[in-house]
Coordinates of C-alpha atoms in Angstrom, one line a residue:
M25 CA -44.2 24.3 -50.8
R26 CA -43.5 27.6 -48.6
L27 CA -45.1 25.4 -45.8
I28 CA -42.9 22.4 -46.0
V29 CA -39.7 24.8 -46.3
L30 CA -40.9 26.6 -43.1
S31 CA -41.5 23.4 -41.4
L32 CA -37.9 22.2 -42.3
L33 CA -36.5 25.2 -41.1
L34 CA -38.2 25.3 -37.7
S35 CA -37.2 21.8 -37.1
A36 CA -33.6 22.6 -37.8
V37 CA -33.7 25.7 -35.5
S38 CA -35.5 23.6 -32.7
A39 CA -33.0 20.8 -33.1
A40 CA -30.0 23.0 -32.8
P41 CA -30.4 24.0 -29.1
L42 CA -31.2 20.3 -28.3
M43 CA -28.0 19.0 -30.0
A44 CA -26.1 21.9 -28.2
A45 CA -27.6 21.0 -24.8
E46 CA -26.7 17.2 -25.4
S47 CA -23.0 18.2 -26.2
A48 CA -22.9 20.6 -23.3
A49 CA -24.4 18.0 -21.0
E50 CA -21.3 15.5 -21.5
P51 CA -18.2 17.3 -20.5
A52 CA -15.0 15.4 -19.4
V53 CA -15.0 14.1 -16.1
A54 CA -12.5 16.3 -13.8
S55 CA -10.0 14.5 -11.6
P56 CA -8.6 16.1 -8.2
L57 CA -5.2 18.1 -8.5
A58 CA -3.5 17.1 -5.5
I59 CA 0.1 18.2 -4.7
G60 CA 0.3 17.3 -1.2
E61 CA -1.5 16.3 2.1
T62 CA -3.4 18.3 4.7
F63 CA -4.2 17.5 8.2
T64 CA -5.3 19.2 11.5
I65 CA -3.8 19.3 14.9
E66 CA -5.6 20.1 18.1
S67 CA -2.9 22.7 19.9
K68 CA -3.2 22.8 23.8
A69 CA -0.3 25.6 23.6
L70 CA -2.5 27.7 21.3
G71 CA -5.8 26.6 22.6
E72 CA -7.4 26.0 18.9
T73 CA -7.3 23.5 16.0
R74 CA -4.6 24.4 13.5
R75 CA -4.5 23.2 9.8
I76 CA -1.3 21.8 8.4
N77 CA -0.3 21.6 4.7
V78 CA 2.4 19.3 3.5
Y79 CA 4.5 18.9 0.3
R80 CA 6.8 16.3 -0.4
P81 CA 8.9 16.5 -3.7
K82 CA 9.4 13.7 -6.0
P83 CA 12.6 14.1 -8.0
W84 CA 13.6 11.3 -10.3
G85 CA 14.8 8.4 -8.4
L86 CA 13.9 9.5 -4.8
D87 CA 12.6 6.9 -2.8
S88 CA 9.1 7.6 -0.9
K89 CA 10.5 6.0 2.3
T90 CA 13.8 8.1 2.2
P91 CA 13.9 10.4 5.3
L92 CA 13.9 14.2 4.2
P93 CA 14.9 17.5 6.2
V94 CA 12.0 19.7 6.9
I95 CA 11.2 23.3 6.1
Y96 CA 8.6 24.7 8.6
M97 CA 6.6 27.6 7.1
P98 CA 4.3 30.0 8.9
D99 CA 2.0 31.9 6.4
G100 CA 1.7 28.1 5.2
G101 CA -2.0 28.1 4.0
I102 CA -3.4 27.2 0.6
G103 CA -4.5 30.9 0.4
E104 CA -1.3 32.3 1.5
D105 CA 2.4 31.2 0.6
F106 CA 2.2 27.4 0.7
L107 CA 1.4 26.8 -3.1
H108 CA 4.0 29.2 -4.6
V109 CA 6.9 27.9 -2.1
A110 CA 5.9 24.2 -2.8
G111 CA 6.4 25.3 -6.3
L112 CA 9.9 26.6 -5.7
V113 CA 10.8 23.3 -4.0
Q114 CA 9.2 21.2 -6.8
V115 CA 11.3 22.9 -9.5
L116 CA 14.7 23.4 -7.6
T117 CA 14.5 19.7 -6.4
G118 CA 13.4 18.7 -9.9
N119 CA 16.3 20.4 -11.6
G120 CA 19.0 19.7 -9.0
S121 CA 19.3 23.2 -7.8
M122 CA 18.7 22.3 -4.2
R123 CA 18.4 19.1 -2.0
P124 CA 14.9 17.6 -1.2
F125 CA 12.9 19.0 1.7
L126 CA 9.8 18.3 3.2
L127 CA 7.5 21.3 3.4
V128 CA 5.3 21.9 6.2
G129 CA 3.0 25.0 6.0
I130 CA 1.3 26.2 9.0
E131 CA -2.2 28.1 8.1
N132 CA -2.8 31.2 10.0
T133 CA -5.6 31.9 12.4
E134 CA -4.4 35.0 14.3
R135 CA -1.1 35.8 12.5
R136 CA -0.6 39.0 14.2
R137 CA -1.0 37.3 17.7
D138 CA 1.2 34.4 16.5
M139 CA 4.1 36.1 14.9
T140 CA 4.8 39.1 17.4
G141 CA 6.3 39.2 20.9
P142 CA 5.1 41.4 23.7
S143 CA 5.0 45.3 23.0
N144 CA 4.1 48.1 25.2
V145 CA 4.2 50.5 22.0
A146 CA 0.5 52.0 21.6
E147 CA 0.8 51.8 17.7
D148 CA 2.1 48.2 18.0
R149 CA -1.0 47.2 20.1
K150 CA -3.4 48.7 17.6
I151 CA -2.5 46.2 14.8
A152 CA -4.7 43.2 16.2
P153 CA -7.1 42.6 19.1
R154 CA -4.4 40.1 20.3
I155 CA -0.5 40.3 20.1
G156 CA 2.5 39.0 22.0
G157 CA 1.9 35.2 21.3
S158 CA 5.2 34.5 19.6
A159 CA 6.3 32.2 22.9
A160 CA 3.2 30.0 22.7
Y161 CA 3.6 29.7 19.0
R162 CA 7.1 28.4 19.1
D163 CA 5.8 25.9 22.0
F164 CA 3.4 24.7 19.5
L165 CA 6.1 24.2 16.9
R166 CA 8.5 22.3 19.4
D167 CA 6.4 20.4 21.4
E168 CA 3.1 19.7 19.2
L169 CA 3.7 20.0 15.6
M170 CA 7.2 18.6 15.2
P171 CA 6.5 15.5 17.0
Q172 CA 3.5 14.7 14.7
V173 CA 5.7 15.5 11.6
R174 CA 8.2 13.1 12.8
Q175 CA 5.4 10.5 13.4
R176 CA 3.7 11.0 10.0
Y177 CA 6.8 11.4 7.7
P178 CA 10.1 10.0 7.3
T179 CA 12.5 12.8 8.3
T180 CA 16.0 13.5 9.2
D181 CA 17.1 15.9 12.1
E182 CA 17.7 18.8 9.9
R183 CA 15.1 21.5 10.3
A184 CA 14.7 25.1 8.7
L185 CA 12.2 27.6 9.5
I186 CA 11.2 30.5 6.7
G187 CA 9.1 33.7 7.0
E188 CA 8.5 37.0 5.7
S189 CA 7.4 40.3 7.4
L190 CA 5.9 39.6 10.6
A191 CA 6.8 35.9 10.1
G192 CA 10.4 37.0 9.6
L193 CA 10.2 38.9 12.7
F194 CA 9.3 35.6 14.6
V195 CA 12.1 33.9 12.5
V196 CA 14.7 36.3 13.8
E197 CA 13.3 36.2 17.2
T198 CA 13.5 32.3 17.3
L199 CA 17.1 32.4 16.1
L200 CA 18.1 34.8 19.0
Q201 CA 15.8 33.1 21.7
E202 CA 16.1 29.3 20.9
P203 CA 18.8 29.0 18.3
T204 CA 18.9 25.4 18.5
L205 CA 15.2 24.6 17.5
F206 CA 16.0 24.8 13.7
N207 CA 19.5 24.5 11.9
S208 CA 18.9 27.3 9.3
Y209 CA 16.7 30.3 9.4
I210 CA 15.3 32.4 6.3
A211 CA 14.1 35.8 7.4
L212 CA 12.7 37.8 4.4
D213 CA 11.9 41.6 5.0
P214 CA 11.4 40.8 8.9
S215 CA 9.6 43.6 10.5
L216 CA 12.3 44.3 13.1
W217 CA 10.7 47.8 14.0
W218 CA 8.4 45.8 16.3
N219 CA 8.5 46.9 20.0
R220 CA 10.8 49.9 18.9
S221 CA 13.1 47.5 17.7
A222 CA 13.9 45.8 20.9
L223 CA 14.9 42.7 19.2
L224 CA 17.4 44.3 17.0
S225 CA 18.9 46.5 20.1
G226 CA 19.3 43.3 22.2
A227 CA 20.5 41.0 19.5
G228 CA 24.3 41.4 20.5
K229 CA 24.0 39.8 23.6
Q230 CA 22.2 36.8 22.4
L231 CA 24.7 36.2 19.5
P232 CA 27.2 34.4 21.6
S233 CA 24.5 31.3 22.1
V234 CA 23.5 31.6 18.5
A235 CA 27.3 31.0 17.5
R236 CA 27.5 28.0 19.7
S237 CA 24.5 26.5 18.4
G238 CA 25.9 26.4 14.6
A239 CA 22.7 27.9 13.3
R240 CA 22.8 29.6 9.8
L241 CA 20.7 32.5 8.7
F242 CA 19.7 33.9 5.2
L243 CA 18.5 37.3 5.6
A244 CA 16.9 39.6 2.7
S245 CA 15.6 42.9 2.4
S246 CA 13.4 44.9 -0.1
G247 CA 13.6 48.5 -1.0
Q248 CA 11.5 49.9 1.6
P249 CA 13.6 52.0 3.6
E250 CA 13.0 51.2 7.2
L251 CA 12.8 47.6 6.7
A252 CA 16.1 47.6 4.5
A253 CA 17.8 49.9 7.2
S254 CA 17.0 47.3 10.1
S255 CA 18.0 44.3 8.2
A256 CA 21.3 45.9 7.4
R257 CA 22.0 46.9 10.9
L258 CA 21.0 43.2 12.0
A259 CA 23.5 41.9 9.3
A260 CA 26.3 44.1 10.6
V261 CA 25.6 43.2 14.0
M262 CA 25.9 39.4 13.0
Q263 CA 28.8 39.7 10.9
Q264 CA 30.7 41.1 13.8
A265 CA 29.6 38.7 16.5
S266 CA 28.9 35.6 14.8
P267 CA 30.0 35.7 11.2
A268 CA 29.6 32.0 10.5
T269 CA 25.7 32.3 11.4
L270 CA 25.0 34.7 8.6
V271 CA 25.4 32.9 5.6
K272 CA 24.1 35.5 3.3
Y273 CA 22.6 39.0 3.4
Q274 CA 20.7 39.7 0.4
P275 CA 19.4 43.4 -0.3
L276 CA 16.9 43.5 -3.2
P277 CA 16.5 47.1 -3.7
E278 CA 14.2 46.6 -6.6
E279 CA 11.7 44.7 -5.1
T280 CA 8.9 46.0 -2.9
H281 CA 7.7 44.5 0.6
A282 CA 4.9 42.9 -1.4
T283 CA 7.3 41.1 -4.0
I284 CA 10.0 40.1 -2.1
Y285 CA 9.1 36.7 -1.2
H286 CA 9.4 34.8 -4.5
P287 CA 13.0 36.0 -5.6
A288 CA 14.4 36.0 -1.9
A289 CA 13.1 32.5 -1.2
L290 CA 14.7 31.3 -4.5
Q291 CA 18.0 32.5 -3.5
A292 CA 17.8 31.3 0.0
L293 CA 16.9 27.7 -0.9
R294 CA 19.7 27.4 -3.6
T295 CA 22.1 29.1 -1.2
L296 CA 21.4 27.2 2.0
F297 CA 20.5 23.7 0.4
P298 CA 22.2 23.2 -2.5
A299 CA 22.2 19.6 -4.2
P300 CA 25.7 17.8 -4.2
P301 CA 27.3 17.5 -7.4
P302 CA 26.6 14.3 -9.4
A303 CA 28.9 11.4 -8.6
S304 CA 31.5 10.8 -11.2
P305 CA 30.7 7.8 -13.4

C-alpha cells in the first residue's frame, strides 16, 4: 500500500513540472508596437548616414492625406527625446490643446559637433573631439532633410524647430543667423554660455532681420543660475529690439536642467500652436 501511494505521489510531482512547462510554452503572441516611421538619409553636408524618426498624430476626424506643419527636433532619437515629445503631440492634439503637427526627430551621431558653432575657448574645445559643425547641420536640415520630408509626407509650409541645452543653442543661433528657415523656434535652457556668450553679445545686431522675418520664439529657462541669467538677458534684448518675435519667455525656477524639457515643451506647444476653437453649431 505504501508503495502504491508513493508511486502516485511521484507521478503527481513529476507531472507538475511537465504541466507547468506546457503552460509556459504557450504565451500569447506579441505584436509590434509602432508609433511612427523611421528612415535613413545619406547626408553629403555631414558626410554620414542619419536616422530620422517621424510621428504623425491621428486625432479624431483628421484625414491621413491632410497636409500638416512640421516640428523638426534635434535630439530626436528613440533613446533620446523623440518618444516623450511624440507623446506630448499625441495627447495635446487628441484633447484639442494644439493643432496637429508632423514631428520629425533627427537621431544624434556627434551631438556636440552638430549643435555648436566655432569657439576658440579652451574649455569649450574640450567637450568633444570635434565642435563647430552647426552651419553644416543647418545645411543638412535645409538642403537635404526638409526636401525629403516634403517628398515623403503631405506638409504645409509652416515649420518649427525645438531644442534643449546645446540643441537650444542651435535653435537660437538658427533664429539669429537664418530666421526664415523656420517660422517658430522653441529654445529650452539654451547653452548661451558657448564661446563666451558670443551669440548673445551679437544678438542685437541681428534682430532687425529677425523682426522682418516674422519668426516667433518661445524661450524657457530652468533654475540653473547661469542658464537662467543668459536666457533672461536674451529675452530682454529681444523684447526691446523685436518684441513681436518673443512670444513668451518662461522662467521655470523649480525645474533643473535635467527636468525642464517636458514642462517647458508642453507650455511651448500649447502657446505657439493652439487649436482653433470649435465651430459654432
